[in-house]
C-alpha angles and dihedrals in degrees: 000000000000125000088248090057092049093049100043102022095235142074118266121274114297092190099244117170103247094183092076097059119102120235098247092050090048092055091050090049091050092052092047090047092051091052091047092050092049091050093047093048092049090051100040106033098070091052091046090052090050090051092048092049092048091050091048092050091049091049091048092052092048092048093048091049092050094046097043111158120228 
């Protein structure tokens, strides 16, 4: 999963022509997309938070080691 997908909950633009879609189909697609985004966020967010916390802890340890007081 790319950072774009984690942040926005969807794949990057695939350059579809949205002007040709009819309104009913568009509403169904929006509902489906909202459900898909919620599911993705619920699955991905906890792992992303774990990764962020691990990276922050690693950075904290490196900074403390570099700035060790005498």
